[in-house]
Amino acid sequence: MGPRRTTLSFSSEDAPELEDTHKVFVYYCKYSGKHALTTDCNLNTAPRRRTDHALVIDTTKYTAKLYTTDGGAKFLKRRSGTVERQYRFNIGKLPIGYRTEPEGKYLYIFDDALTTLSVDESGASNNGSGKPPIPPCIVPTPQGGTKVALEIEDRGPRHVILKVSADSVRVQTKNAIQSSGLVEELLDFMRGLLGVRLAQMQLERGETPRNKTLVIDNLAPDIVFQKLAGAVKNFKPKRGY
C-alpha cells in the first residue's frame, strides 16, 4: 500500500479565509513540480527558524493548505544536546517540511524545498490562467534576445526537456556532463526545438558543470518559453523510462 495522501488545512478563527479578494500564494515542490502548499503567507517574507533556517508559518495568523503525504516522525539531535521530534510531510518520498508537535501552530518549510512556479508534463500553470507567466529562469537580453538557465541531466536515453521551473529548464542529454560532445549535442537539440540557426546561439558556463546558460539572439522570451513548455507538455516517457 502506498503512502496515505492527505490534504491538510491549518487555520484559526482569526486566520483569514482564502478568498479571491485576499492574496493567495501557490507553492510547488521544487524537485517534482507537484502542488504542495496554498497559503496566504508570502514565504519570501516569512521568518526563519534559527536551528535549520526553515521557513515558519504561524497558523494562528495565516491559513495554509498542504497537499502532501504523511512522512512519519523523525528524531534529530540538536547541537544543544536536546532531541527534537519532527512530524514530517512529504511530496512523494521527499520531505518538504514538518511540525514539532502533532497539532502545533507552527509549520516549518525546509529551505529551498518549494517554488512558486512550475510547468510539468501536464502543461498546467500555477496561476490559473491559460497563459502561464514567463519564469525567472528565462530573461531578455539588452540586445533583444533571450537567456535561459539550464540544468543538465546527462546520460539519458535521449535528449528531452524534462521540466520548466522558476529556477531552471531541466534538459536531459545523451552525452555525459564532461563529454566533449555535450555542447554540440545540446546546441543542435535546442536549434531544432526553438527553430533557430546555430549561429544565433551560444552556451555559457554556469556555477556548476550541470548548470549552463543558453543565449539565443533575436528570439523573444515569451516565444522561447512557449516552445520549451510545449516540449514538456508533449514529452511522453517510454515504458521503463
mmCIF file of C-alpha atoms in Angstrom:
data_model
loop_
_atom_site.group_PDB
_atom_site.id
_atom_site.type_symbol
_atom_site.label_atom_id
_atom_site.label_comp_id
_atom_site.label_asym_id
_atom_site.label_seq_id
_atom_site.Cartn_x
_atom_site.Cartn_y
_atom_site.Cartn_z
ATOM 1 C CA MET A 1 0.000 0.000 0.000
ATOM 2 C CA GLY A 2 1.354 3.434 -0.927
ATOM 3 C CA PRO A 3 1.641 6.409 1.438
ATOM 4 C CA ARG A 4 -1.612 7.942 2.610
ATOM 5 C CA ARG A 5 -2.494 11.107 0.708
ATOM 6 C CA THR A 6 -3.547 13.972 2.920
ATOM 7 C CA THR A 7 -4.930 17.418 2.241
ATOM 8 C CA LEU A 8 -4.461 19.323 5.478
ATOM 9 C CA SER A 9 -5.781 22.734 6.409
ATOM 10 C CA PHE A 10 -4.282 24.664 9.296
ATOM 11 C CA SER A 11 -6.059 27.792 10.448
ATOM 12 C CA SER A 12 -7.651 29.545 13.407
ATOM 13 C CA GLU A 13 -10.815 31.537 13.925
ATOM 14 C CA ASP A 14 -8.762 34.692 13.483
ATOM 15 C CA ALA A 15 -6.981 33.486 10.333
ATOM 16 C CA PRO A 16 -8.233 34.975 7.041
ATOM 17 C CA GLU A 17 -10.180 32.864 4.574
ATOM 18 C CA LEU A 18 -8.537 32.009 1.254
ATOM 19 C CA GLU A 19 -10.834 34.217 -0.829
ATOM 20 C CA ASP A 20 -10.297 35.812 -4.205
ATOM 21 C CA THR A 21 -10.054 39.214 -2.538
ATOM 22 C CA HIS A 22 -7.121 38.066 -0.419
ATOM 23 C CA LYS A 23 -3.639 37.453 -1.775
ATOM 24 C CA VAL A 24 -3.024 33.726 -2.134
ATOM 25 C CA PHE A 25 0.315 32.054 -2.858
ATOM 26 C CA VAL A 26 0.588 28.641 -4.518
ATOM 27 C CA TYR A 27 3.777 26.665 -3.973
ATOM 28 C CA TYR A 28 5.131 23.595 -5.736
ATOM 29 C CA CYS A 29 7.764 21.042 -4.832
ATOM 30 C CA LYS A 30 10.951 22.377 -6.386
ATOM 31 C CA TYR A 31 12.121 18.926 -7.424
ATOM 32 C CA SER A 32 8.964 17.161 -8.629
ATOM 33 C CA GLY A 33 6.868 20.174 -9.657
ATOM 34 C CA LYS A 34 3.832 18.845 -7.748
ATOM 35 C CA HIS A 35 1.428 21.155 -5.914
ATOM 36 C CA ALA A 36 2.498 21.222 -2.265
ATOM 37 C CA LEU A 37 1.026 24.242 -0.474
ATOM 38 C CA THR A 38 -1.546 27.009 -0.837
ATOM 39 C CA THR A 39 -1.403 29.791 1.723
ATOM 40 C CA ASP A 40 -1.913 33.497 2.298
ATOM 41 C CA CYS A 41 1.568 33.671 3.839
ATOM 42 C CA ASN A 42 4.250 35.001 1.499
ATOM 43 C CA LEU A 43 7.231 32.704 2.101
ATOM 44 C CA ASN A 44 9.573 35.308 0.617
ATOM 45 C CA THR A 45 8.984 37.432 3.716
ATOM 46 C CA ALA A 46 8.335 34.648 6.250
ATOM 47 C CA PRO A 47 10.608 34.375 9.318
ATOM 48 C CA ARG A 48 13.146 31.583 9.542
ATOM 49 C CA ARG A 49 13.942 29.175 12.314
ATOM 50 C CA ARG A 50 17.410 29.591 13.771
ATOM 51 C CA THR A 51 18.182 25.891 14.138
ATOM 52 C CA ASP A 52 17.825 24.840 10.474
ATOM 53 C CA HIS A 53 16.847 28.013 8.582
ATOM 54 C CA ALA A 54 13.393 26.562 7.836
ATOM 55 C CA LEU A 55 10.617 28.993 6.865
ATOM 56 C CA VAL A 56 7.970 29.441 9.569
ATOM 57 C CA ILE A 57 4.204 29.740 9.019
ATOM 58 C CA ASP A 58 2.212 30.713 12.109
ATOM 59 C CA THR A 59 -1.219 29.154 11.519
ATOM 60 C CA THR A 60 -2.843 31.467 14.093
ATOM 61 C CA LYS A 61 -2.094 34.317 11.677
ATOM 62 C CA TYR A 62 -2.252 32.593 8.288
ATOM 63 C CA THR A 63 -4.237 29.876 6.568
ATOM 64 C CA ALA A 64 -2.239 27.059 4.982
ATOM 65 C CA LYS A 65 -3.394 24.048 2.987
ATOM 66 C CA LEU A 66 -0.925 21.231 2.426
ATOM 67 C CA TYR A 67 -1.267 18.714 -0.405
ATOM 68 C CA THR A 68 1.151 16.159 0.984
ATOM 69 C CA THR A 69 1.505 12.666 2.407
ATOM 70 C CA ASP A 70 2.375 11.684 5.965
ATOM 71 C CA GLY A 71 6.160 11.481 6.207
ATOM 72 C CA GLY A 72 6.202 9.954 9.679
ATOM 73 C CA ALA A 73 8.176 11.091 12.699
ATOM 74 C CA LYS A 74 11.934 11.639 12.799
ATOM 75 C CA PHE A 75 14.150 12.286 15.813
ATOM 76 C CA LEU A 76 17.000 14.805 15.467
ATOM 77 C CA LYS A 77 19.685 15.640 17.999
ATOM 78 C CA ARG A 78 20.466 19.354 18.054
ATOM 79 C CA ARG A 79 23.841 20.904 18.850
ATOM 80 C CA SER A 80 22.496 21.907 22.246
ATOM 81 C CA GLY A 81 22.120 18.217 23.057
ATOM 82 C CA THR A 82 18.338 18.244 23.007
ATOM 83 C CA VAL A 83 16.417 15.743 20.902
ATOM 84 C CA GLU A 84 13.682 17.109 18.635
ATOM 85 C CA ARG A 85 10.840 15.104 17.188
ATOM 86 C CA GLN A 86 9.679 16.229 13.744
ATOM 87 C CA TYR A 87 6.339 15.216 12.248
ATOM 88 C CA ARG A 88 7.151 15.459 8.563
ATOM 89 C CA PHE A 89 5.004 15.899 5.474
ATOM 90 C CA ASN A 90 6.157 14.698 2.077
ATOM 91 C CA ILE A 91 5.699 15.121 -1.646
ATOM 92 C CA GLY A 92 6.301 11.576 -2.803
ATOM 93 C CA LYS A 93 9.208 10.343 -0.722
ATOM 94 C CA LEU A 94 10.728 13.785 -0.311
ATOM 95 C CA PRO A 95 10.003 15.723 2.907
ATOM 96 C CA ILE A 96 9.214 19.400 2.340
ATOM 97 C CA GLY A 97 8.531 20.406 5.943
ATOM 98 C CA TYR A 98 7.470 19.396 9.425
ATOM 99 C CA ARG A 99 5.797 20.279 12.709
ATOM 100 C CA THR A 100 7.396 19.795 16.114
ATOM 101 C CA GLU A 101 4.038 18.948 17.723
ATOM 102 C CA PRO A 102 1.208 16.888 16.182
ATOM 103 C CA GLU A 103 -1.213 19.809 16.475
ATOM 104 C CA GLY A 104 1.357 22.591 16.751
ATOM 105 C CA LYS A 105 0.548 26.032 15.427
ATOM 106 C CA TYR A 106 3.832 26.368 13.508
ATOM 107 C CA LEU A 107 4.503 24.825 10.122
ATOM 108 C CA TYR A 108 8.171 24.645 9.162
ATOM 109 C CA ILE A 109 9.036 24.517 5.448
ATOM 110 C CA PHE A 110 12.504 23.278 4.557
ATOM 111 C CA ASP A 111 14.781 25.851 2.971
ATOM 112 C CA ASP A 112 14.799 25.658 -0.842
ATOM 113 C CA ALA A 113 12.068 22.962 -0.910
ATOM 114 C CA LEU A 114 9.330 24.923 -2.719
ATOM 115 C CA THR A 115 8.977 27.156 -5.735
ATOM 116 C CA THR A 116 6.147 29.427 -6.855
ATOM 117 C CA LEU A 117 6.025 28.357 -10.499
ATOM 118 C CA SER A 118 6.060 25.017 -12.242
ATOM 119 C CA VAL A 119 5.230 23.753 -15.719
ATOM 120 C CA ASP A 120 5.332 19.959 -15.900
ATOM 121 C CA GLU A 121 4.199 17.252 -18.287
ATOM 122 C CA SER A 122 0.546 18.170 -17.768
ATOM 123 C CA GLY A 123 1.180 21.622 -19.221
ATOM 124 C CA ALA A 124 -0.579 23.182 -16.234
ATOM 125 C CA SER A 125 0.440 26.531 -14.811
ATOM 126 C CA ASN A 126 0.128 27.730 -11.240
ATOM 127 C CA ASN A 127 -1.657 30.995 -11.910
ATOM 128 C CA GLY A 128 -4.986 29.556 -13.041
ATOM 129 C CA SER A 129 -4.854 31.173 -16.481
ATOM 130 C CA GLY A 130 -4.324 29.664 -19.888
ATOM 131 C CA LYS A 131 -1.116 31.627 -20.334
ATOM 132 C CA PRO A 132 1.423 30.988 -17.576
ATOM 133 C CA PRO A 133 3.871 33.758 -16.710
ATOM 134 C CA ILE A 134 7.418 33.574 -18.028
ATOM 135 C CA PRO A 135 9.562 32.097 -15.235
ATOM 136 C CA PRO A 136 12.623 33.920 -13.866
ATOM 137 C CA CYS A 137 14.963 31.387 -15.488
ATOM 138 C CA ILE A 138 14.067 32.864 -18.910
ATOM 139 C CA VAL A 139 15.051 36.520 -19.223
ATOM 140 C CA PRO A 140 15.524 39.049 -22.047
ATOM 141 C CA THR A 141 18.942 40.322 -23.113
ATOM 142 C CA PRO A 142 19.689 44.002 -23.856
ATOM 143 C CA GLN A 143 20.240 43.048 -27.497
ATOM 144 C CA GLY A 144 16.701 41.719 -27.977
ATOM 145 C CA GLY A 145 17.435 38.052 -27.366
ATOM 146 C CA THR A 146 16.867 35.642 -24.501
ATOM 147 C CA LYS A 147 18.916 33.952 -21.787
ATOM 148 C CA VAL A 148 17.818 30.584 -20.407
ATOM 149 C CA ALA A 149 19.203 28.953 -17.251
ATOM 150 C CA LEU A 150 19.674 25.240 -17.949
ATOM 151 C CA GLU A 151 20.114 22.297 -15.595
ATOM 152 C CA ILE A 152 21.615 19.222 -17.274
ATOM 153 C CA GLU A 153 20.696 15.608 -16.541
ATOM 154 C CA ASP A 154 23.193 13.583 -18.534
ATOM 155 C CA ARG A 155 23.477 10.013 -19.854
ATOM 156 C CA GLY A 156 19.784 9.658 -20.659
ATOM 157 C CA PRO A 157 18.258 7.523 -23.426
ATOM 158 C CA ARG A 158 17.501 10.640 -25.481
ATOM 159 C CA HIS A 159 17.593 14.420 -25.297
ATOM 160 C CA VAL A 160 14.367 15.955 -23.985
ATOM 161 C CA ILE A 161 13.089 18.906 -21.951
ATOM 162 C CA LEU A 162 12.044 17.357 -18.644
ATOM 163 C CA LYS A 163 10.716 20.372 -16.768
ATOM 164 C CA VAL A 164 10.471 24.159 -16.675
ATOM 165 C CA SER A 165 10.544 25.651 -13.175
ATOM 166 C CA ALA A 166 11.195 29.068 -11.715
ATOM 167 C CA ASP A 167 14.883 28.297 -11.334
ATOM 168 C CA SER A 168 15.860 26.419 -14.484
ATOM 169 C CA VAL A 169 14.930 24.467 -17.575
ATOM 170 C CA ARG A 170 15.873 20.850 -16.930
ATOM 171 C CA VAL A 171 17.312 19.166 -20.026
ATOM 172 C CA GLN A 172 18.229 15.527 -20.453
ATOM 173 C CA THR A 173 21.175 14.726 -22.705
ATOM 174 C CA LYS A 174 22.707 11.514 -24.011
ATOM 175 C CA ASN A 175 26.299 12.624 -23.523
ATOM 176 C CA ALA A 176 27.955 12.818 -20.117
ATOM 177 C CA ILE A 177 28.497 16.202 -18.481
ATOM 178 C CA GLN A 178 32.254 16.091 -19.077
ATOM 179 C CA SER A 179 31.933 14.766 -22.638
ATOM 180 C CA SER A 180 33.400 16.858 -25.437
ATOM 181 C CA GLY A 181 30.239 16.232 -27.448
ATOM 182 C CA LEU A 182 27.819 17.662 -24.892
ATOM 183 C CA VAL A 183 27.864 21.253 -26.138
ATOM 184 C CA GLU A 184 27.362 20.229 -29.765
ATOM 185 C CA GLU A 185 24.517 17.872 -28.808
ATOM 186 C CA LEU A 186 22.794 20.464 -26.646
ATOM 187 C CA LEU A 187 23.010 23.262 -29.212
ATOM 188 C CA ASP A 188 21.787 21.016 -32.023
ATOM 189 C CA PHE A 189 18.835 19.874 -29.911
ATOM 190 C CA MET A 190 17.905 23.438 -28.972
ATOM 191 C CA ARG A 191 18.296 24.591 -32.579
ATOM 192 C CA GLY A 192 15.648 22.149 -33.709
ATOM 193 C CA LEU A 193 13.366 22.806 -30.754
ATOM 194 C CA LEU A 194 13.459 26.599 -30.989
ATOM 195 C CA GLY A 195 13.607 26.804 -34.767
ATOM 196 C CA VAL A 196 16.725 28.975 -34.918
ATOM 197 C CA ARG A 197 20.147 28.779 -36.566
ATOM 198 C CA LEU A 198 23.197 27.547 -34.688
ATOM 199 C CA ALA A 199 24.791 30.942 -35.266
ATOM 200 C CA GLN A 200 22.036 32.507 -33.128
ATOM 201 C CA MET A 201 23.003 30.534 -30.024
ATOM 202 C CA GLN A 202 25.851 30.281 -27.582
ATOM 203 C CA LEU A 203 26.291 28.264 -24.406
ATOM 204 C CA GLU A 204 27.847 29.853 -21.324
ATOM 205 C CA ARG A 205 29.254 28.132 -18.260
ATOM 206 C CA GLY A 206 27.265 28.108 -15.034
ATOM 207 C CA GLU A 207 28.085 27.796 -11.351
ATOM 208 C CA THR A 208 28.482 24.010 -11.671
ATOM 209 C CA PRO A 209 29.129 21.647 -14.607
ATOM 210 C CA ARG A 210 25.421 20.803 -14.622
ATOM 211 C CA ASN A 211 24.347 24.421 -14.928
ATOM 212 C CA LYS A 212 24.618 26.258 -18.247
ATOM 213 C CA THR A 213 23.195 29.463 -19.683
ATOM 214 C CA LEU A 214 21.828 29.345 -23.206
ATOM 215 C CA VAL A 215 21.853 32.685 -25.054
ATOM 216 C CA ILE A 216 19.579 32.993 -28.104
ATOM 217 C CA ASP A 217 19.800 36.029 -30.382
ATOM 218 C CA ASN A 218 16.723 37.635 -31.971
ATOM 219 C CA LEU A 219 14.143 35.472 -30.194
ATOM 220 C CA ALA A 220 11.843 36.914 -27.511
ATOM 221 C CA PRO A 221 11.478 35.274 -24.055
ATOM 222 C CA ASP A 222 7.757 34.597 -24.492
ATOM 223 C CA ILE A 223 8.413 32.641 -27.698
ATOM 224 C CA VAL A 224 11.236 30.694 -26.061
ATOM 225 C CA PHE A 225 9.057 29.841 -23.062
ATOM 226 C CA GLN A 226 6.155 28.803 -25.268
ATOM 227 C CA LYS A 227 8.344 26.374 -27.223
ATOM 228 C CA LEU A 228 10.018 24.933 -24.105
ATOM 229 C CA ALA A 229 6.734 24.491 -22.237
ATOM 230 C CA GLY A 230 5.231 22.876 -25.324
ATOM 231 C CA ALA A 231 8.116 20.407 -25.468
ATOM 232 C CA VAL A 232 7.494 19.415 -21.839
ATOM 233 C CA LYS A 233 3.763 19.013 -22.444
ATOM 234 C CA ASN A 234 4.332 16.802 -25.492
ATOM 235 C CA PHE A 235 7.005 14.658 -23.852
ATOM 236 C CA LYS A 236 5.751 11.083 -23.380
ATOM 237 C CA PRO A 237 8.105 8.849 -21.364
ATOM 238 C CA LYS A 238 8.631 5.414 -22.899
ATOM 239 C CA ARG A 239 7.828 2.239 -20.994
ATOM 240 C CA GLY A 240 10.562 1.564 -18.461
ATOM 241 C CA TYR A 241 11.836 5.149 -18.754
#
